[in-house]
Coordinates of C-alpha atoms in Angstrom, one line a residue:
Chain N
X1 CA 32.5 135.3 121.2
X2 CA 32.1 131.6 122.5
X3 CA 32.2 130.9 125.9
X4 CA 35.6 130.2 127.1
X5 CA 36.8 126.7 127.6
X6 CA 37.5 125.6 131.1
X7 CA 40.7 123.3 130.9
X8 CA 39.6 120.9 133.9
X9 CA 43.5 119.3 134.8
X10 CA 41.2 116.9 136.9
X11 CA 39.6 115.5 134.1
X12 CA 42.9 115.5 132.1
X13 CA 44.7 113.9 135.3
X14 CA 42.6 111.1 135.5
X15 CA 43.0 110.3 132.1
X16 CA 46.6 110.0 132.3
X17 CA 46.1 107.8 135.7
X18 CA 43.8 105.4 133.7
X19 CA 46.4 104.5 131.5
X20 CA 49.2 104.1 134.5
X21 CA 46.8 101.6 136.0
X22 CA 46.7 99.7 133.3
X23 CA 50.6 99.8 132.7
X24 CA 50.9 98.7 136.6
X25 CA 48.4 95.6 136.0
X26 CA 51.2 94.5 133.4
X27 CA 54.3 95.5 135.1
X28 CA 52.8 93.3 138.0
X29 CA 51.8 90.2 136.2
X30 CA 55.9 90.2 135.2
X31 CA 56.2 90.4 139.3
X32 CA 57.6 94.5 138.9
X33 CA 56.4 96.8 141.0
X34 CA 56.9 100.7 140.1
X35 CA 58.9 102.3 142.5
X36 CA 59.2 106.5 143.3
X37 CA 61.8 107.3 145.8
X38 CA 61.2 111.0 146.9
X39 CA 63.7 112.6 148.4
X40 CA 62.7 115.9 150.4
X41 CA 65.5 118.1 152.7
X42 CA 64.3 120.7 155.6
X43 CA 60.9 121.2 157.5
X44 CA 59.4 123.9 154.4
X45 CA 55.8 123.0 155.0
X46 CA 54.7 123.4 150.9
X47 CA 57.8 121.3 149.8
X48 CA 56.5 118.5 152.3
X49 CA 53.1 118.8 151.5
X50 CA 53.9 118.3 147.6
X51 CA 56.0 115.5 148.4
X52 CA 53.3 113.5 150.4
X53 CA 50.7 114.7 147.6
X54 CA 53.2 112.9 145.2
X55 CA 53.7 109.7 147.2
X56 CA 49.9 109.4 148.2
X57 CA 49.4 110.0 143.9
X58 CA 51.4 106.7 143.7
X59 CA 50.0 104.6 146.2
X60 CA 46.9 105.1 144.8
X61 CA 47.9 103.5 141.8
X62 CA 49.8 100.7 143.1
X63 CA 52.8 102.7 142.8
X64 CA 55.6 101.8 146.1
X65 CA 57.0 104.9 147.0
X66 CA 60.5 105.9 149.2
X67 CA 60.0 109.0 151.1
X68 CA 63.6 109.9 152.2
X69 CA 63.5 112.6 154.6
X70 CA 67.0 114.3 155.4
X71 CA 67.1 116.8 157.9
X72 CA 67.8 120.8 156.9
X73 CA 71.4 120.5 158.2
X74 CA 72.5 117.8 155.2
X75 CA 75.3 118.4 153.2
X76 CA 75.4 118.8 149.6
X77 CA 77.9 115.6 149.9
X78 CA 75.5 113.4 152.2
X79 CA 72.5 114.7 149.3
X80 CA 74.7 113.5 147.1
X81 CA 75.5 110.1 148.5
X82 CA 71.6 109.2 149.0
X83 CA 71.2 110.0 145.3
X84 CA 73.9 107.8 144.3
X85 CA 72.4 105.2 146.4
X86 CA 69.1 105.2 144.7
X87 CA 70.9 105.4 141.6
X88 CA 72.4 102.2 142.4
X89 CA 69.0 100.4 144.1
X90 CA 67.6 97.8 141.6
X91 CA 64.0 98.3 143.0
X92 CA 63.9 101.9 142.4
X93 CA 62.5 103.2 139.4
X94 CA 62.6 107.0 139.5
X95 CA 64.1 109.8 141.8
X96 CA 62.4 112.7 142.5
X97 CA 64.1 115.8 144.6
X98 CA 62.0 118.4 146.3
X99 CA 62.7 121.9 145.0
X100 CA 64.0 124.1 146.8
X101 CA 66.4 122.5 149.2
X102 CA 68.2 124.5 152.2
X103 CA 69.9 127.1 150.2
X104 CA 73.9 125.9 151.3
X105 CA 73.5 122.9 149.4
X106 CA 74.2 123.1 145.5
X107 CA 71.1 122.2 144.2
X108 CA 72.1 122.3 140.5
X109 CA 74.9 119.4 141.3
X110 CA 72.4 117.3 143.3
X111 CA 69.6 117.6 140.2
X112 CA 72.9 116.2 137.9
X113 CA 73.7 113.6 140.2
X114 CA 70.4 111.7 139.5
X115 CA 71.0 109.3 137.2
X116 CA 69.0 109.8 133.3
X117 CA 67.3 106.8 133.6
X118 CA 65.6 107.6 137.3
X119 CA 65.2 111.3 135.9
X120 CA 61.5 111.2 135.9
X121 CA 60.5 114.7 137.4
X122 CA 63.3 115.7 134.4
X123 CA 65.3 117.7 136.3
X124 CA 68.8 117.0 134.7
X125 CA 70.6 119.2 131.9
X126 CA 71.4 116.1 130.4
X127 CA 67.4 115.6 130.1
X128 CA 66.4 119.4 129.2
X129 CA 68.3 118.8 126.4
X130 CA 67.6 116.0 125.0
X131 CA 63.5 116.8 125.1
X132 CA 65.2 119.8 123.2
X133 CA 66.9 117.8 121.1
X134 CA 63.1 115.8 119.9
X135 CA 64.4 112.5 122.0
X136 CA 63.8 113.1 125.8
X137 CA 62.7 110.3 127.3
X138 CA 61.0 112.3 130.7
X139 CA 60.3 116.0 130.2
X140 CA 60.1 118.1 133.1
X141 CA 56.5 117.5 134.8
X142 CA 54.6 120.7 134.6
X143 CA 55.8 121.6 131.1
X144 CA 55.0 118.1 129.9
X145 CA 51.6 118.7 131.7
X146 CA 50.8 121.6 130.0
X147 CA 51.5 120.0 126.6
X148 CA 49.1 117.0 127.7
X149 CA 46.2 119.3 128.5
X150 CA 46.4 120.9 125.1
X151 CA 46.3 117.4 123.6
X152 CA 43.8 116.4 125.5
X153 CA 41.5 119.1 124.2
X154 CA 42.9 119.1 120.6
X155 CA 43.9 122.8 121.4
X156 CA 45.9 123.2 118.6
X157 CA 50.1 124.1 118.2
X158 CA 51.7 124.6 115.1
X159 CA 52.0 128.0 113.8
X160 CA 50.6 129.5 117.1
X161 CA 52.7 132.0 118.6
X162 CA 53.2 130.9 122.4
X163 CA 54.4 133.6 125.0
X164 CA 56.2 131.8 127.6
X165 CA 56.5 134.2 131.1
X166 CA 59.6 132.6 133.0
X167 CA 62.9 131.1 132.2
X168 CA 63.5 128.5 135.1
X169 CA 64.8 125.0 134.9
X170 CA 62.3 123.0 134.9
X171 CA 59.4 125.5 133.6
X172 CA 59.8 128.3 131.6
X173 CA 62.9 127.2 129.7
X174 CA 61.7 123.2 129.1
X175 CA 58.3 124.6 128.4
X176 CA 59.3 126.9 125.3
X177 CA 61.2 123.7 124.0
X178 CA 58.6 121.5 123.9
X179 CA 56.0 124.4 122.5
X180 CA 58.9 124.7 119.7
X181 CA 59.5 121.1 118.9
X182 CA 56.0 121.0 118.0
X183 CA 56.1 124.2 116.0
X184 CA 55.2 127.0 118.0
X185 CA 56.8 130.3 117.3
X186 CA 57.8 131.0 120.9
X187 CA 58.7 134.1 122.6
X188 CA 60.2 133.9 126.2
X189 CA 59.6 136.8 128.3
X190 CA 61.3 137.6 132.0
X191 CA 62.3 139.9 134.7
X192 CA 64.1 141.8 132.1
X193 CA 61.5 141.8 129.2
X194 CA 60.7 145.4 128.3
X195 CA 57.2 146.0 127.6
X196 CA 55.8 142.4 128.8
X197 CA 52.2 143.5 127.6
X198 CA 52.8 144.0 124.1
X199 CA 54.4 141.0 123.9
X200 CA 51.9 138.9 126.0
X201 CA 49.3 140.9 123.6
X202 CA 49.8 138.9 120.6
X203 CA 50.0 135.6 122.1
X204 CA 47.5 132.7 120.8
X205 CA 49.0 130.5 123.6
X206 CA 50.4 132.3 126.6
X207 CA 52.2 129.9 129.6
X208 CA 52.1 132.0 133.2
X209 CA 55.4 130.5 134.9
X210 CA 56.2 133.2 136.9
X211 CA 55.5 132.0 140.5
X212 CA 53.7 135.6 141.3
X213 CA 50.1 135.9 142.5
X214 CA 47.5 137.2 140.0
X215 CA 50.8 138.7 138.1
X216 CA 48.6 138.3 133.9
X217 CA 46.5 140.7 133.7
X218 CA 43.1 140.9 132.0
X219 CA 43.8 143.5 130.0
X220 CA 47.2 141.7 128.7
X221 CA 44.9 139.2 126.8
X222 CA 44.0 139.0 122.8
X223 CA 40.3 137.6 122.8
X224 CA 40.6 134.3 122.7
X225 CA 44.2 133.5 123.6
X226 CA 44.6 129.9 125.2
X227 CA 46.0 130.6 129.0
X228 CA 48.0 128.0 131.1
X229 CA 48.7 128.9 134.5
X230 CA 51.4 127.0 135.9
X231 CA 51.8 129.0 139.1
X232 CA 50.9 127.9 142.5
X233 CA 51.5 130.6 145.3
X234 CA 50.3 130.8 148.7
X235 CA 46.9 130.1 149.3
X236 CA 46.2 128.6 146.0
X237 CA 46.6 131.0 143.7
X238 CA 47.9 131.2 140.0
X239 CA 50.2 133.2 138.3
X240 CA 47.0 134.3 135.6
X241 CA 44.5 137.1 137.3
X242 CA 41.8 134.5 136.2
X243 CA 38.9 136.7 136.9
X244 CA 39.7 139.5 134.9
X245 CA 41.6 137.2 132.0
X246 CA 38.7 134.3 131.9
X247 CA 36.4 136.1 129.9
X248 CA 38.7 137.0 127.1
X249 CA 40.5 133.4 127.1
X250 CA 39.6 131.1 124.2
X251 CA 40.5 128.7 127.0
X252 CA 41.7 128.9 130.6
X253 CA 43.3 126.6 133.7
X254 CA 41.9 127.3 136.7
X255 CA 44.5 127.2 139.7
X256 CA 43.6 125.1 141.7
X257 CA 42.6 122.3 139.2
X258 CA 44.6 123.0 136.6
X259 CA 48.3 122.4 135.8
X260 CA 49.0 121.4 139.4
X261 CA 46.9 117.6 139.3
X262 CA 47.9 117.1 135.5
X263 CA 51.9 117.3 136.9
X264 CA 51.4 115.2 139.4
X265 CA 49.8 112.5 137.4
X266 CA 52.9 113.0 134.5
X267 CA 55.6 112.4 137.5
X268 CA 53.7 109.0 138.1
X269 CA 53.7 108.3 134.5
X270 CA 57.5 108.7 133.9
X271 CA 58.1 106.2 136.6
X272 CA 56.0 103.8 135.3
X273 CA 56.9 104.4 131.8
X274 CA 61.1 104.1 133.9
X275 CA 60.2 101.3 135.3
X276 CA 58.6 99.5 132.2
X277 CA 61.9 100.9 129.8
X278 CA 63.7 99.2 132.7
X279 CA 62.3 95.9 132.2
X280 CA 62.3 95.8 128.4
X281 CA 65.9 96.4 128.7
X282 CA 66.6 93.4 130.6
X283 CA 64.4 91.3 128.8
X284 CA 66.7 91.9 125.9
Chain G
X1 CA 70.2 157.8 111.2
X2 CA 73.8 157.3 111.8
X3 CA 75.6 155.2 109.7
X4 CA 75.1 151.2 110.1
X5 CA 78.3 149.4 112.1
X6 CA 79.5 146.5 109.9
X7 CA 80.7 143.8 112.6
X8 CA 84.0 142.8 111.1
X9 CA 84.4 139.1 112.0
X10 CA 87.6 139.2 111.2
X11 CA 88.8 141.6 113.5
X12 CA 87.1 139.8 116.3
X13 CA 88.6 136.3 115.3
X14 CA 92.2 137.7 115.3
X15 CA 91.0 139.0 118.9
X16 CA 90.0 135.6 119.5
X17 CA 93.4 134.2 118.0
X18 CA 95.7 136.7 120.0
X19 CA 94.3 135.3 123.4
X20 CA 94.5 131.3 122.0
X21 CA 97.9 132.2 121.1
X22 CA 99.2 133.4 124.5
X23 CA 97.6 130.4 126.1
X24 CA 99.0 128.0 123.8
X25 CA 102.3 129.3 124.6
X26 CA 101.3 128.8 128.1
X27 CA 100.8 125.4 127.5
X28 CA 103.4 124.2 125.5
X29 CA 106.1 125.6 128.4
X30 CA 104.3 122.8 130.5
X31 CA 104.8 120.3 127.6
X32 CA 101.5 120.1 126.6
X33 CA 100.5 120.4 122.6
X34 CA 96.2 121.2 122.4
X35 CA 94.9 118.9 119.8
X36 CA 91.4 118.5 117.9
X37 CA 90.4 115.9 115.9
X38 CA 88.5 116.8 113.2
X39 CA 86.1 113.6 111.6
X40 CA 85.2 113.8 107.7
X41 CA 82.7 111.1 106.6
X42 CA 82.5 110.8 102.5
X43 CA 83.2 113.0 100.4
X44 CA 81.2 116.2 99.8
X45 CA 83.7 119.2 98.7
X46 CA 82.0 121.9 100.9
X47 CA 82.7 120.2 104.1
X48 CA 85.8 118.8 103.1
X49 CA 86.5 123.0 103.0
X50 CA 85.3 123.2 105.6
X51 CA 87.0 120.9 108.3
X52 CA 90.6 121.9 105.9
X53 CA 90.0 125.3 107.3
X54 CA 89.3 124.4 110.7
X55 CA 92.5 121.9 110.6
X56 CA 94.5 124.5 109.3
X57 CA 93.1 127.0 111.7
X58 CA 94.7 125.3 114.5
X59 CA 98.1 124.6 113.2
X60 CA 98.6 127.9 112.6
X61 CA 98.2 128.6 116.3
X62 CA 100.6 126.0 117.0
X63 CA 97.8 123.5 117.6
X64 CA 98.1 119.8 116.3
X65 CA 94.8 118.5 114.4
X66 CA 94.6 115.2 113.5
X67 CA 92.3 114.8 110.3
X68 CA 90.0 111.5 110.3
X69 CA 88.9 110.9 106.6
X70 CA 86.5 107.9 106.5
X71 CA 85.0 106.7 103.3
X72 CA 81.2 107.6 102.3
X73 CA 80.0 103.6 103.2
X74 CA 81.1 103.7 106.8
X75 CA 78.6 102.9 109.0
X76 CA 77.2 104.1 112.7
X77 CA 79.3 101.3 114.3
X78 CA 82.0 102.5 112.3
X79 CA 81.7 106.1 113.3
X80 CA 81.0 105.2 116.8
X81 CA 84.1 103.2 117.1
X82 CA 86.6 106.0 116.0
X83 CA 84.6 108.5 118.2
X84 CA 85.5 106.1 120.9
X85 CA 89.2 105.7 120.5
X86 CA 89.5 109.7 120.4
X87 CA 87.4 109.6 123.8
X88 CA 89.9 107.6 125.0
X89 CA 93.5 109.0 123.5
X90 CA 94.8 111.2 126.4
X91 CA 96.9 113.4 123.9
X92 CA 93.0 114.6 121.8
X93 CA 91.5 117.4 123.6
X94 CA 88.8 118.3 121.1
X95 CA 86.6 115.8 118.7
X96 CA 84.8 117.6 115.6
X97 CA 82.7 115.4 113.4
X98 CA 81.7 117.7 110.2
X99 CA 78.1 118.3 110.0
X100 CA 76.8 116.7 107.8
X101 CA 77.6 112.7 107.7
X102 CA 76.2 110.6 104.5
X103 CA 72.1 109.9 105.2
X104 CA 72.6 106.6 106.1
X105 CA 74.6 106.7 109.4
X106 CA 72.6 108.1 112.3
X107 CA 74.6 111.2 113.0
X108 CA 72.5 112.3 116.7
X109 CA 73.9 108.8 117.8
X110 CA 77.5 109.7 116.7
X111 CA 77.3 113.5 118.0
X112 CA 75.9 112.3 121.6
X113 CA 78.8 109.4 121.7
X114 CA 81.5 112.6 122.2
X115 CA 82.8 112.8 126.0
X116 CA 81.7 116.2 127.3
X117 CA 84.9 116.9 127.7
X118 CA 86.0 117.0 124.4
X119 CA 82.7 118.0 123.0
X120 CA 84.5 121.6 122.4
X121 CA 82.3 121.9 118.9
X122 CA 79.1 121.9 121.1
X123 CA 76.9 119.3 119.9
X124 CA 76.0 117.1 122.5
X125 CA 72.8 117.1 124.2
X126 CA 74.5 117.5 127.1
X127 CA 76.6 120.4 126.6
X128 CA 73.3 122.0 125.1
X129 CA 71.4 121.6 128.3
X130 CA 74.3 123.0 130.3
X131 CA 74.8 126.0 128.4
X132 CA 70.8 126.4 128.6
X133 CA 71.6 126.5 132.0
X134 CA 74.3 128.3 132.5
X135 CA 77.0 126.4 133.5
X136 CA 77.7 124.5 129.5
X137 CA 82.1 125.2 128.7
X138 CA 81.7 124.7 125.5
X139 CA 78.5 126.0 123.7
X140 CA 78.0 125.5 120.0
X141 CA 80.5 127.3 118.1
X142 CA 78.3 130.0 116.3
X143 CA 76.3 130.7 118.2
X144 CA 79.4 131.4 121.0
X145 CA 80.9 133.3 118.1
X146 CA 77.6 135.2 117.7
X147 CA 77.8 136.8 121.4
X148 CA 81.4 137.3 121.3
X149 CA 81.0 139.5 117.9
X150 CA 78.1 141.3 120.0
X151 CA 80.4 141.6 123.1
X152 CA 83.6 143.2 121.5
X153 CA 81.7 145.6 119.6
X154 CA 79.7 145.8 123.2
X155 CA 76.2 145.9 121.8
X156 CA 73.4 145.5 124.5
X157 CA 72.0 142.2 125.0
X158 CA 70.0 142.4 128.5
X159 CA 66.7 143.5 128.1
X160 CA 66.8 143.7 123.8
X161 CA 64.4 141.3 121.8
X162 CA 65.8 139.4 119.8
X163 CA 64.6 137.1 117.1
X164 CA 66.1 134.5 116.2
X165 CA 64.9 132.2 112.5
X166 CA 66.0 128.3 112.8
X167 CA 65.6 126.2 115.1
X168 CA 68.3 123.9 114.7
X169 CA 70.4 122.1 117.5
X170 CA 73.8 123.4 116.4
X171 CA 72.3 127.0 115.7
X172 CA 68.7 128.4 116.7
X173 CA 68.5 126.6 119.6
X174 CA 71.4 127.4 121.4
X175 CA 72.0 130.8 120.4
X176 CA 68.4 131.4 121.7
X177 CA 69.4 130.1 124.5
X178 CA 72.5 132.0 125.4
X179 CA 70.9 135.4 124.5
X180 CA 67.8 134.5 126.8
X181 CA 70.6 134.1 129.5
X182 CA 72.1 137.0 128.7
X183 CA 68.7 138.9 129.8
X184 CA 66.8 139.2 125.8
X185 CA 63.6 138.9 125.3
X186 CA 63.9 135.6 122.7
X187 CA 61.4 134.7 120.2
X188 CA 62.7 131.5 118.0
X189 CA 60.8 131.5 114.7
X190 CA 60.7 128.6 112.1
X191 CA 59.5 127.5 109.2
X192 CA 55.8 127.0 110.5
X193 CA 56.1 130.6 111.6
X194 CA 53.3 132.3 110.5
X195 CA 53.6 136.2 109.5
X196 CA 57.3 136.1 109.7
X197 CA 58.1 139.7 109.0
X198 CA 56.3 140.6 111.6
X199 CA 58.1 138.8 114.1
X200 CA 61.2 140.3 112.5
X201 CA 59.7 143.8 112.3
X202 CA 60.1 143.8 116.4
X203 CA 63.8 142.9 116.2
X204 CA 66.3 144.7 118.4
X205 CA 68.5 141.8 117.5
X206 CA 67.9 139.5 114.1
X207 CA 69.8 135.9 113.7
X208 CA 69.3 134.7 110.7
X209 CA 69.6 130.7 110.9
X210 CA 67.9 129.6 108.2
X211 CA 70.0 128.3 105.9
X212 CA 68.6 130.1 102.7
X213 CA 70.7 132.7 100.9
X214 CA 69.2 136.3 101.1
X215 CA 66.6 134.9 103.1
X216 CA 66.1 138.3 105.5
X217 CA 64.3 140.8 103.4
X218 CA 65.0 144.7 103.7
X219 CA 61.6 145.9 104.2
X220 CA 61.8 143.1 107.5
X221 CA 64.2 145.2 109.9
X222 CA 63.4 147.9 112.4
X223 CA 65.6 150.5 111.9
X224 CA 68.5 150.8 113.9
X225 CA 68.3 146.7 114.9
X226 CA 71.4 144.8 114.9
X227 CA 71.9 142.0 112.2
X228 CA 74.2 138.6 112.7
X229 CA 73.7 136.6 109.5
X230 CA 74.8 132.9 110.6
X231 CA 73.9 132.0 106.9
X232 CA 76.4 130.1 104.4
X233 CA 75.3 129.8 101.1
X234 CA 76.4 128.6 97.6
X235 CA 79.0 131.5 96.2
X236 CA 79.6 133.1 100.1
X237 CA 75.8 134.9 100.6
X238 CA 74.4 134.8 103.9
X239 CA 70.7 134.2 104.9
X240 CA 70.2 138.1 104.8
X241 CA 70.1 140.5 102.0
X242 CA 73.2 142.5 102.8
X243 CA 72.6 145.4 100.3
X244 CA 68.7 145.2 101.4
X245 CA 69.4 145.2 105.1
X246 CA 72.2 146.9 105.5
X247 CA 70.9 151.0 105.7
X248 CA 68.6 150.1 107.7
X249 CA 70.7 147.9 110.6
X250 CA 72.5 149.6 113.5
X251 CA 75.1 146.9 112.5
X252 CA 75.1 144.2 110.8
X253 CA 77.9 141.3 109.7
X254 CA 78.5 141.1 106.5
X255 CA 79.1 137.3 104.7
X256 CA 82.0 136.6 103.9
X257 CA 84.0 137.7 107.0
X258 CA 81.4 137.9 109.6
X259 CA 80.0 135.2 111.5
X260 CA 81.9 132.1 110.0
X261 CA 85.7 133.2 111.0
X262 CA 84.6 133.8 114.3
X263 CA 83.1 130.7 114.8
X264 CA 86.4 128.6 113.6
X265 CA 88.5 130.9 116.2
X266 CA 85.8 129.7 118.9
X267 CA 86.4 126.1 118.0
X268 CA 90.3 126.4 118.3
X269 CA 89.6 128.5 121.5
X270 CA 87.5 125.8 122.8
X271 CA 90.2 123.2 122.0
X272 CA 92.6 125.1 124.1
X273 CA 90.5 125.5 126.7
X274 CA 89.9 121.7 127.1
X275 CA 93.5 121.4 126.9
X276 CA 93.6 123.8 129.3
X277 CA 91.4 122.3 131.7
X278 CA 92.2 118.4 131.5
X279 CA 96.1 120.1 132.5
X280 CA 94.4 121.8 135.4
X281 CA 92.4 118.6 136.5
X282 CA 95.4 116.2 136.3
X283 CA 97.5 118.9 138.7
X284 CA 94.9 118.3 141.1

């Protein structure tokens, strides 16, 4: 068999960044200047390091970015009102809220309140199902990520048979949609599935959304399945046993290097892309 | 093997019915009359049938429809502007525009211009996404009719796979959806699907959404699985072969009287409901 393929999200990342410099160099000839508010609630150490890696991503690129930082006491009502605020904010281009928040706030009905158009981490039902529909304008990050990669190394789609592990919000479920739209035949497996091997066993394109350490097994793989990890647990580990799954992988993410830059880079993209939609609009 | 259980969507529509008609009552001592206003565009005879039966549906459950006929030459505008008005017309409590509107008007444009509130046929993006995630009032009418035919005969869902064939937004989609919240293993196959019976072979559950009469072959089921044909043909034949299919189901519905009475129950059910509801809001 051929040497597995090492799908290098760095690589695929900076790719993606290239072309979001370029869109910034235009935006700021027309005096626009991309703008991320990022809006994270409590002291959880990951959440705030994710939120800084996502500001410092836009920086980088010329990007401004908000960092709102509400303390672990807010209300789902004073959440609310600082969404509704950037909603309203001419200078801000896309929202993004930090998953999880403190769990006595209603998460789902702060993801709604953010408005379609600043819905750039595609967090909103309204969103989910319009990238179901074919005419999303911002998929959810790390499933639009994992799409990207695959394009990026002509891995192909069609008339694969993708197994999808997880069913969340903005992973599993958005995931499956977009492997369908572009005519997968996909299974989604869960807490409940019965028999997760067999069914990970005839995968050609199996997506690890699971959020448990090492939790796809080597033995779990057909030889030469494609394997995206999208899980990031503690101490930077995937969701894919990549040691014992590597060798049998047609082609493999690492974690870290993998999913977790090319998600980053996708978040900064959909606020360019929101802020660019933004000022066609009002050139009309 | 025991003998197959034929899921009599009849019985479960006048289930459906009883229930619409105690609310209705319910209703109408607070002075309010549930209405749906059905949309026709042109002139094909089958959905002409088909919006007459869904009109007469409700009136026989003491629920006003209003009939919209426009002619085959109206245009998107046209559409939108009548969707419109019934968004705004406090005594409509349900919009339906037939499926399918003549090529030339852009009918995902029309569908999406429905106010989730009335959307009680289930065909916005919006009230897909929030069904996908759980909190949706009124999901597409078949495939809601396909889990209340499961739930009254109480066949398993949680932990069951289920494969599902189409992919369509009123249809595969969402009923893959629904059953993947209800705890089944979902695997959505299409017409790219490669090695189709195979997928079918590893039914618990088979939806047949394809659109193509005695599409579901015999030789296809695993004994004992349980079949919902969503299929309407030419001359009443579903998507499966009945006479093919049937020893070998569990249970099966048969076409006519299966899927497609339950589904016009749901939509007069979900018309009540939003009357329902919009009485509940404005007592607030």
């Amino acid at each position: 068999m051929d040497q597995p393929l090492i799908l290098d999200g760095l690589r695929v990342a900076e790719d993606i960044k290239r072309k979001v410099k370029e869109k910034v160099a235009g935006l700021k000839e027309k005096g626009i200047v991309p703008c991320l508010a990022t809006i994270l609630v409590g002291d959880d150490p990951s959440s705030a390091t994710y939120v800084r890696m996502k500001g410092n991503a836009c920086r980088k690129l010329g990007i401004e970015s908000i960092r709102i930082h509400l303390p672990k006491e807010t209300t789902t009502e004073e959440l609310l009102a600082t969404i509704h605020e950037l909603n309203d904010r001419d200078d801000v281009h896309g929202i993004l809220l930090q998953h999880p928040v403190p769990s006595h706030i209603d998460e789902r009905k702060a993801f709604e309140a953010i408005h379609i158009d600043k819905d750039v981490d595609g967090v909103t039902s309204l969103g989910y199902g319009q990238s179901a529909f074919g005419f999303g304008l911002y998929p959810s990050c790390t499933p639009a990520a994992i799409l990207s990669i695959m394009d990026y190394y002509q891995l192909p789609i069609a008339g694969k048979h993708a197994v999808v592990i997880g069913r969340s919000p903005i992973l599993g479920k958005p995931v499956s949609q977009l492997l369908l739209n572009r005519n997968a035949t996909v299974t989604i497996c869960h807490s409940y599935t019965q028999n997760l091997e067999h069914h990970v066993k005839q995968a050609d394109i199996v997506v690890a959304a699971v959020g448990k350490p090492r939790f796809v097994q080597g033995d779990w793989i057909k030889p030469g399945a494609v394997i995206l990890d999208a899980g990031y647990n503690k101490g930077n580990i995937g969701d894919v046993d990549y040691d014992a799954c590597v060798a049998k992988s047609g082609a493999i993410t690492p974690v870290p290097g993998g999913v977790g830059p090319v998600t980053i880079a996708t978040l900064v993209k959909h606020t360019v892309e929101a802020a660019e939609r933004k000022a066609t609009l009002q050139a009309q």
